[in-house]
Coordinates of C-alpha atoms in Angstrom, one line a residue:
M270 CA 0.0 0.0 0.0
S271 CA 1.5 3.4 -0.9
R272 CA 1.9 6.0 1.7
V273 CA -0.7 8.3 0.1
T274 CA -3.3 5.4 -0.1
F275 CA -2.4 4.5 3.4
Q276 CA -3.3 7.9 4.8
K277 CA -6.5 8.3 2.9
T278 CA -8.1 4.9 3.5
H279 CA -11.3 4.9 5.5
S280 CA -10.9 4.0 9.1
L281 CA -13.0 0.9 8.9
L282 CA -10.9 -0.5 6.1
K283 CA -7.8 0.3 8.2
R284 CA -8.9 -2.4 10.7
W285 CA -6.9 -4.8 8.5
A286 CA -3.4 -3.4 7.8
V287 CA 0.2 -4.2 7.8
P288 CA 2.4 -1.4 9.1
E289 CA 4.4 0.6 6.7
I290 CA 8.1 0.8 7.3
F291 CA 10.1 3.9 6.1
G292 CA 13.8 4.4 6.0
K293 CA 16.7 4.0 3.6
G294 CA 19.6 2.9 5.9
S295 CA 20.8 -0.4 7.3
L296 CA 18.5 -0.1 10.3
A297 CA 15.3 0.1 8.1
S298 CA 16.7 -2.8 6.0
A299 CA 17.2 -4.9 9.1
V300 CA 13.7 -4.2 10.4
R301 CA 12.1 -5.2 7.0
D302 CA 14.1 -8.4 6.9
Q303 CA 14.0 -9.5 10.5
S304 CA 10.7 -8.1 12.0
R305 CA 7.7 -10.4 12.3
F306 CA 5.4 -7.5 13.1
A307 CA 6.5 -5.6 10.0
K308 CA 4.8 -8.3 7.9
K309 CA 1.9 -9.0 10.3
L310 CA -1.7 -8.1 9.6
V311 CA -3.0 -6.0 12.5
K312 CA -6.7 -6.2 13.3
T313 CA -8.0 -3.4 15.5
P314 CA -11.2 -4.0 17.6
L315 CA -14.0 -1.9 16.2
P316 CA -14.5 0.3 19.4
A317 CA -10.7 1.1 19.4
L318 CA -11.0 2.7 15.9
N319 CA -12.0 5.7 18.0
P320 CA -8.6 6.9 19.5
L321 CA -10.3 8.5 22.5
F322 CA -11.9 5.2 23.4
A323 CA -8.7 3.3 22.8
F324 CA -6.7 5.7 25.1
A325 CA -9.3 5.5 27.8
F326 CA -9.6 1.7 27.5
R327 CA -5.8 1.2 28.0
T328 CA -5.7 3.7 30.9
K329 CA -8.7 2.3 32.8
Y330 CA -9.1 -1.4 31.9
E331 CA -5.8 -2.9 31.1
K332 CA -4.5 -4.9 34.1
S333 CA -1.3 -3.8 35.6
P334 CA 1.2 -6.6 36.4
N335 CA 2.2 -4.7 39.7
L336 CA 5.9 -5.1 39.4
K337 CA 8.3 -4.8 42.3
T338 CA 10.3 -1.5 42.3
T339 CA 13.5 -0.3 43.9
R340 CA 14.1 3.4 43.9
T341 CA 17.4 5.3 43.4
T342 CA 17.4 9.1 43.5
I343 CA 19.9 10.7 41.1
E344 CA 21.1 14.2 42.1
L345 CA 21.3 16.7 39.2
Y346 CA 23.7 19.6 38.6
D347 CA 21.3 22.3 39.7
G348 CA 20.1 20.7 43.0
G349 CA 17.2 18.9 41.3
A350 CA 16.6 15.2 41.3
V351 CA 15.1 12.4 39.3
G352 CA 13.9 9.0 40.5
I353 CA 15.1 5.8 38.8
D354 CA 13.1 2.7 39.6
R355 CA 14.4 -0.8 38.9
M356 CA 11.4 -2.9 37.7
E357 CA 11.2 -6.6 38.7
L358 CA 8.7 -9.4 38.4
E359 CA 7.1 -10.4 41.7
D360 CA 8.8 -13.8 41.7
T361 CA 12.3 -12.4 41.1
S362 CA 14.6 -12.9 44.0
S363 CA 17.5 -10.6 45.0
N364 CA 19.9 -13.3 43.9
D365 CA 18.7 -12.7 40.3
F366 CA 20.0 -9.1 40.3
N367 CA 22.3 -8.4 37.4
T368 CA 23.1 -12.1 36.7
N369 CA 22.4 -12.0 33.0
T370 CA 24.8 -9.5 31.5
S371 CA 24.3 -10.6 27.9
K372 CA 21.3 -8.3 27.4
P373 CA 21.5 -4.5 27.3
I374 CA 20.0 -2.4 30.1
I375 CA 16.6 -1.0 29.1
L376 CA 16.2 2.6 30.2
M377 CA 12.7 3.9 29.9
F378 CA 11.5 7.5 29.6
P379 CA 7.6 7.7 29.8
G380 CA 5.1 10.2 28.6
G381 CA 4.6 13.4 30.6
N382 CA 1.6 12.1 32.6
E383 CA 3.1 8.7 33.3
N384 CA 5.2 7.3 36.1
T385 CA 6.3 4.0 37.7
Y386 CA 2.7 3.0 38.7
S387 CA 1.1 3.7 35.3
T388 CA -0.3 0.6 33.7
K389 CA 1.3 1.4 30.3
V390 CA 4.7 1.6 32.0
Q391 CA 4.2 -1.6 34.0
T392 CA 3.0 -3.7 31.0
L393 CA 5.9 -2.6 28.8
C394 CA 8.5 -3.3 31.6
S395 CA 6.8 -6.7 32.1
S396 CA 7.1 -7.5 28.4
Y397 CA 10.8 -6.8 28.5
L398 CA 11.4 -8.8 31.6
N399 CA 9.5 -11.8 30.2
A400 CA 11.6 -11.5 27.0
G401 CA 14.8 -12.0 28.9
Y402 CA 15.9 -8.4 29.6
P403 CA 16.7 -8.5 33.3
D404 CA 17.7 -4.9 34.0
I405 CA 14.8 -2.5 33.4
Y406 CA 14.9 1.0 34.8
M407 CA 12.2 3.6 34.7
C408 CA 12.8 7.4 34.9
N409 CA 10.4 9.5 37.0
Y410 CA 11.0 13.1 36.1
R411 CA 11.5 15.9 38.6
G412 CA 8.7 15.9 41.1
R413 CA 7.0 12.8 39.7
C414 CA 6.1 9.7 41.7
N415 CA 7.6 10.9 45.0
T416 CA 10.7 12.3 43.4
P417 CA 11.8 15.4 45.3
F418 CA 10.8 18.7 43.5
R419 CA 13.5 20.9 44.8
T420 CA 13.7 23.6 42.1
P421 CA 11.1 25.5 40.2
Q422 CA 12.4 23.8 37.0
I423 CA 10.7 20.9 35.3
S424 CA 12.3 18.2 33.2
M425 CA 12.6 19.4 29.6
P426 CA 13.3 17.7 26.2
Y427 CA 16.2 20.1 25.4
G428 CA 19.6 21.1 26.7
K429 CA 20.8 20.6 30.2
F430 CA 17.2 20.1 31.6
N431 CA 16.9 17.0 29.6
E432 CA 18.0 14.4 32.1
V433 CA 18.7 11.5 29.7
G434 CA 22.5 12.2 29.6
A435 CA 22.8 12.4 33.3
I436 CA 20.9 9.1 33.8
V437 CA 22.9 7.3 31.1
S438 CA 26.2 8.5 32.8
Y439 CA 24.9 7.2 36.2
M440 CA 24.0 3.8 34.6
N441 CA 27.4 3.5 33.0
K442 CA 29.1 4.0 36.4
T443 CA 26.8 1.5 38.1
F444 CA 26.9 -1.2 35.4
K445 CA 30.5 -0.6 34.3
G446 CA 29.8 0.1 30.6
R447 CA 27.0 -2.3 29.9
P448 CA 25.1 -1.6 26.6
I449 CA 22.0 0.5 27.0
I450 CA 18.8 0.8 24.9
L451 CA 16.7 3.9 25.4
T452 CA 12.9 3.5 25.2
G453 CA 10.0 5.9 25.6
D454 CA 6.8 7.4 24.3
C455 CA 5.3 10.8 23.8
F456 CA 7.3 13.3 26.0
G457 CA 9.9 10.7 26.7
G458 CA 10.4 10.2 23.0
Y459 CA 11.1 14.0 22.7
C460 CA 13.8 13.6 25.4
I461 CA 15.4 10.6 23.6
V462 CA 15.4 12.3 20.2
D463 CA 17.1 15.3 21.7
Y464 CA 19.8 13.2 23.4
L465 CA 20.5 11.1 20.2
T466 CA 21.0 14.3 18.1
C467 CA 23.5 15.8 20.4
A468 CA 27.3 15.4 20.1
E469 CA 27.9 13.8 23.5
V470 CA 26.0 10.5 23.2
D471 CA 27.6 7.8 25.2
D472 CA 29.4 5.0 23.3
N473 CA 27.5 2.4 25.3
V474 CA 24.1 3.5 24.0
V475 CA 23.0 1.0 21.4
G476 CA 20.1 3.1 20.1
G477 CA 16.5 4.0 20.9
V478 CA 12.9 2.8 20.4
V479 CA 10.1 5.3 20.9
H480 CA 6.4 5.6 20.0
S481 CA 3.6 8.1 19.8
V482 CA 5.8 11.1 19.4
Q483 CA 4.4 14.4 18.0
W484 CA 7.0 14.7 15.3
N485 CA 6.4 18.2 13.8
A486 CA 4.9 20.5 16.4
D487 CA 4.1 23.3 13.9
S488 CA 2.3 21.2 11.3
A489 CA 0.6 19.1 14.0
D490 CA -0.9 22.2 15.7
K491 CA -2.3 23.4 12.4
K492 CA -4.1 20.1 11.9
L493 CA -5.2 19.7 15.5
M494 CA -7.0 23.1 15.6
V495 CA -9.1 22.4 12.5
E496 CA -12.9 21.8 13.1
P497 CA -14.6 19.5 13.6
Y498 CA -11.4 17.5 14.4
Y499 CA -10.5 19.7 17.3
S500 CA -14.0 19.5 19.0
L501 CA -14.4 15.8 18.4
Y502 CA -11.0 14.5 19.3
V503 CA -8.4 17.0 20.5
K504 CA -10.4 18.9 23.1
P505 CA -11.9 15.8 24.8
W506 CA -8.5 14.1 24.7
A507 CA -6.8 17.1 26.3
K508 CA -9.4 17.4 29.0
Y509 CA -9.0 13.7 29.8
T510 CA -5.2 13.7 30.0
K511 CA -5.3 17.0 32.0
N512 CA -7.4 15.2 34.6
L513 CA -4.9 12.5 34.8
L514 CA -2.1 15.0 35.3
I515 CA -3.9 16.9 38.1
S516 CA -5.5 14.0 39.9
G517 CA -6.7 10.4 39.6
R518 CA -3.3 8.9 38.7
K519 CA -1.3 7.2 41.4
G520 CA 2.1 8.8 41.8
N521 CA 0.9 12.2 40.5
E522 CA -0.7 13.4 43.7
E523 CA 2.6 14.1 45.3
F524 CA 3.7 16.0 42.2
T525 CA 0.7 18.4 42.5
K526 CA 1.3 18.8 46.2
Q527 CA 5.0 19.7 45.7
V528 CA 4.2 22.1 42.9
Y529 CA 1.5 23.7 45.1
E530 CA 4.1 24.2 47.9
K531 CA 6.8 25.5 45.5
I532 CA 4.9 28.1 43.5
G533 CA 2.0 29.0 45.8
K534 CA -1.8 28.8 45.7
E535 CA -2.6 31.4 43.1
R536 CA -0.1 30.2 40.5
F537 CA -0.9 26.6 41.2
A538 CA -4.5 27.4 40.0
G539 CA -3.0 28.1 36.6
L540 CA -1.8 24.6 36.4
T541 CA -5.3 23.3 36.3
S542 CA -6.1 25.5 33.3
L543 CA -3.2 24.5 31.0
S544 CA -4.3 24.3 27.4
M545 CA -2.4 21.0 26.9
E546 CA -2.3 21.8 23.1
H547 CA 1.4 21.2 23.4
P548 CA 3.1 18.9 25.9
Y549 CA 4.8 21.8 27.7
D550 CA 3.2 25.1 26.6
L551 CA 6.0 27.7 27.1
I552 CA 3.9 30.7 28.0
Q553 CA 1.5 28.9 30.3
L554 CA 4.4 27.4 32.2
Q555 CA 6.0 30.8 32.6
R556 CA 2.8 32.1 34.0
I557 CA 2.7 29.5 36.8
G558 CA 6.4 29.8 37.6
L559 CA 7.7 26.6 36.1
N560 CA 10.3 28.2 33.9
P561 CA 11.7 26.3 30.9
L562 CA 13.7 29.4 30.0
A563 CA 15.8 29.2 33.2
D564 CA 19.0 28.3 31.3
G565 CA 18.3 30.9 28.5
A566 CA 18.0 28.1 26.0
F567 CA 14.9 29.6 24.3
T568 CA 14.1 33.1 23.3
D569 CA 10.3 32.7 22.7
E570 CA 7.7 30.0 22.0
I571 CA 8.6 29.7 18.3
D572 CA 12.2 29.1 19.3
F573 CA 11.1 26.6 21.9
R574 CA 9.1 24.6 19.4
N575 CA 11.8 24.7 16.7
K576 CA 14.4 23.4 19.1
T577 CA 12.4 20.7 20.8
S578 CA 10.4 19.4 17.8
P579 CA 11.9 16.1 16.7
H580 CA 11.3 17.2 13.1
K581 CA 13.7 20.1 13.5
R582 CA 16.1 18.2 15.6
I583 CA 16.6 15.5 13.0
E584 CA 16.7 18.0 10.1
N585 CA 19.4 20.2 11.7
S586 CA 21.4 17.5 13.6
P587 CA 21.6 13.9 12.3
L588 CA 21.1 11.0 14.7
S589 CA 24.3 9.7 16.2
K590 CA 22.7 6.3 17.0
P591 CA 20.0 4.1 15.5
L592 CA 16.5 5.2 16.3
I593 CA 13.2 3.3 15.7
V594 CA 10.1 5.5 15.8
I595 CA 6.6 3.9 15.9
N596 CA 3.4 6.0 15.3
A597 CA -0.2 5.5 14.5
D598 CA -1.9 7.2 11.6
D599 CA -5.0 7.9 13.7
D600 CA -3.1 9.5 16.7
P601 CA -5.2 12.5 17.7
T602 CA -2.3 14.5 19.0
A603 CA 0.6 13.4 16.8
P604 CA -0.5 13.5 13.1
I605 CA 2.1 12.5 10.6
D606 CA 2.7 14.4 7.4
L607 CA 4.2 12.9 4.3
D608 CA 6.8 15.7 4.4
D609 CA 7.8 14.5 7.9
I610 CA 8.4 11.0 6.6
E611 CA 10.7 12.4 3.8
V612 CA 12.8 14.2 6.4
M613 CA 13.1 11.0 8.5
E614 CA 14.1 8.9 5.5
K615 CA 17.1 11.2 4.8
D616 CA 18.7 10.1 8.1
P617 CA 20.3 6.6 7.7
N618 CA 20.0 6.0 11.4
M619 CA 16.2 6.3 11.3
C620 CA 13.5 3.7 10.9
F621 CA 9.9 4.8 11.0
W622 CA 6.8 2.6 11.5
L623 CA 3.4 3.8 10.7
F624 CA 0.4 1.7 11.9
A625 CA -3.1 2.4 10.5
C626 CA -4.7 2.4 14.0
G627 CA -3.3 2.7 17.4
G628 CA -4.4 6.1 18.7
H629 CA -2.1 7.9 21.1
C630 CA 0.0 5.4 23.2
S631 CA -2.9 2.9 22.9
Y632 CA -2.5 0.2 20.2
V633 CA -5.3 -1.9 21.5
K634 CA -5.1 -5.6 20.6
H635 CA -8.0 -7.2 22.5
L636 CA -10.8 -5.7 24.5
F637 CA -11.6 -8.6 26.8
P638 CA -9.1 -9.2 28.4
A639 CA -7.6 -5.8 27.7
T640 CA -4.3 -6.1 25.9
N641 CA -2.1 -4.1 23.5
F642 CA 0.4 -4.9 20.8
I643 CA 2.8 -2.0 21.0
D644 CA 4.8 -3.7 23.9
E645 CA 5.6 -6.7 21.7
V646 CA 6.7 -4.4 18.8
M647 CA 8.9 -2.4 21.2
V648 CA 10.6 -5.6 22.5
E649 CA 11.1 -7.0 19.0
C650 CA 12.6 -3.7 17.8
S651 CA 15.0 -3.8 20.7
D652 CA 16.0 -7.3 19.8
I653 CA 16.8 -6.1 16.3
L654 CA 19.0 -3.3 17.7
V655 CA 20.9 -5.8 19.8
K656 CA 21.4 -8.2 17.0
N657 CA 22.6 -5.7 14.4
F658 CA 24.1 -2.8 16.4
G659 CA 24.7 -4.1 19.9

């Protein structure tokens, strides 16, 4: 199926689709040759053709494996901190710790609303553990999931407030140079793309696997604001995810409490009225005192988007390591342009998957019991990175 046909096919016909794989380098060739999912027909349950339902279904009804966690707090250069949780199956004993060194460490950077307790995080970690990856670590950003919120600075997907580099350095010291694969989705994908396009990428990083990333912020915003798409999909989705951010998500309650104490009652009220049209709207954040301009990295909102948008990052600074990006054609917050795909294909270290259906971070496989297929794809892509570049 051609890419033009793919994007214009009616959603009901998209129920039956093989993902399209884009890329012109050795990574894309390896994926086409070795991936089982690249050739597999994906059938989406009828209710999940609505991306809002798919997102809500995964969030509310997919069962969490309730993994064991062990917390390490990493101190940052400016006095801030991030929490790194080692994820383990319930039947794992302490004697199993770090016994299998043949597999890389999986370092996970979640979406902005996610944390260690999130079902999507737990199921992905469980999939890696069951696939034989023994060392899985999850990053909780500043203030998230009982991580201390010591500065009025949030984690950012750009420059020195992007904590990927600091965490990779810590893991290298702890595990004495073991290979590392970076995984993430949504906001975490932004952070990984930013890190992999900088000059100081650690040699022990094999590459990255990310999904549901808003690739081109400018073109995405233009599409998202068009009626009736905005009223039918974007506005309800933003309201739903905002509610998850403010309350109702285990591990986020402490974040709101710490932000409240840090910036005061009046400015905290502004947090509940964020537009959520962009993961971290610059002007709104400045109004409530969480200042992404603290290091002078951005001059205004346009500069912020140009520097943090993966589209611009790849265009201006090629990837230094292999990166596999997985998106869905029906993602209500991360629409993909054909022009975006052409930019991706110019980088030999890039491989881009486009599924017909999947919504935003959803990729529903079955409704009863609730399951997804993105976890299996992420693990398989990691296996391909290990086999060809590890």
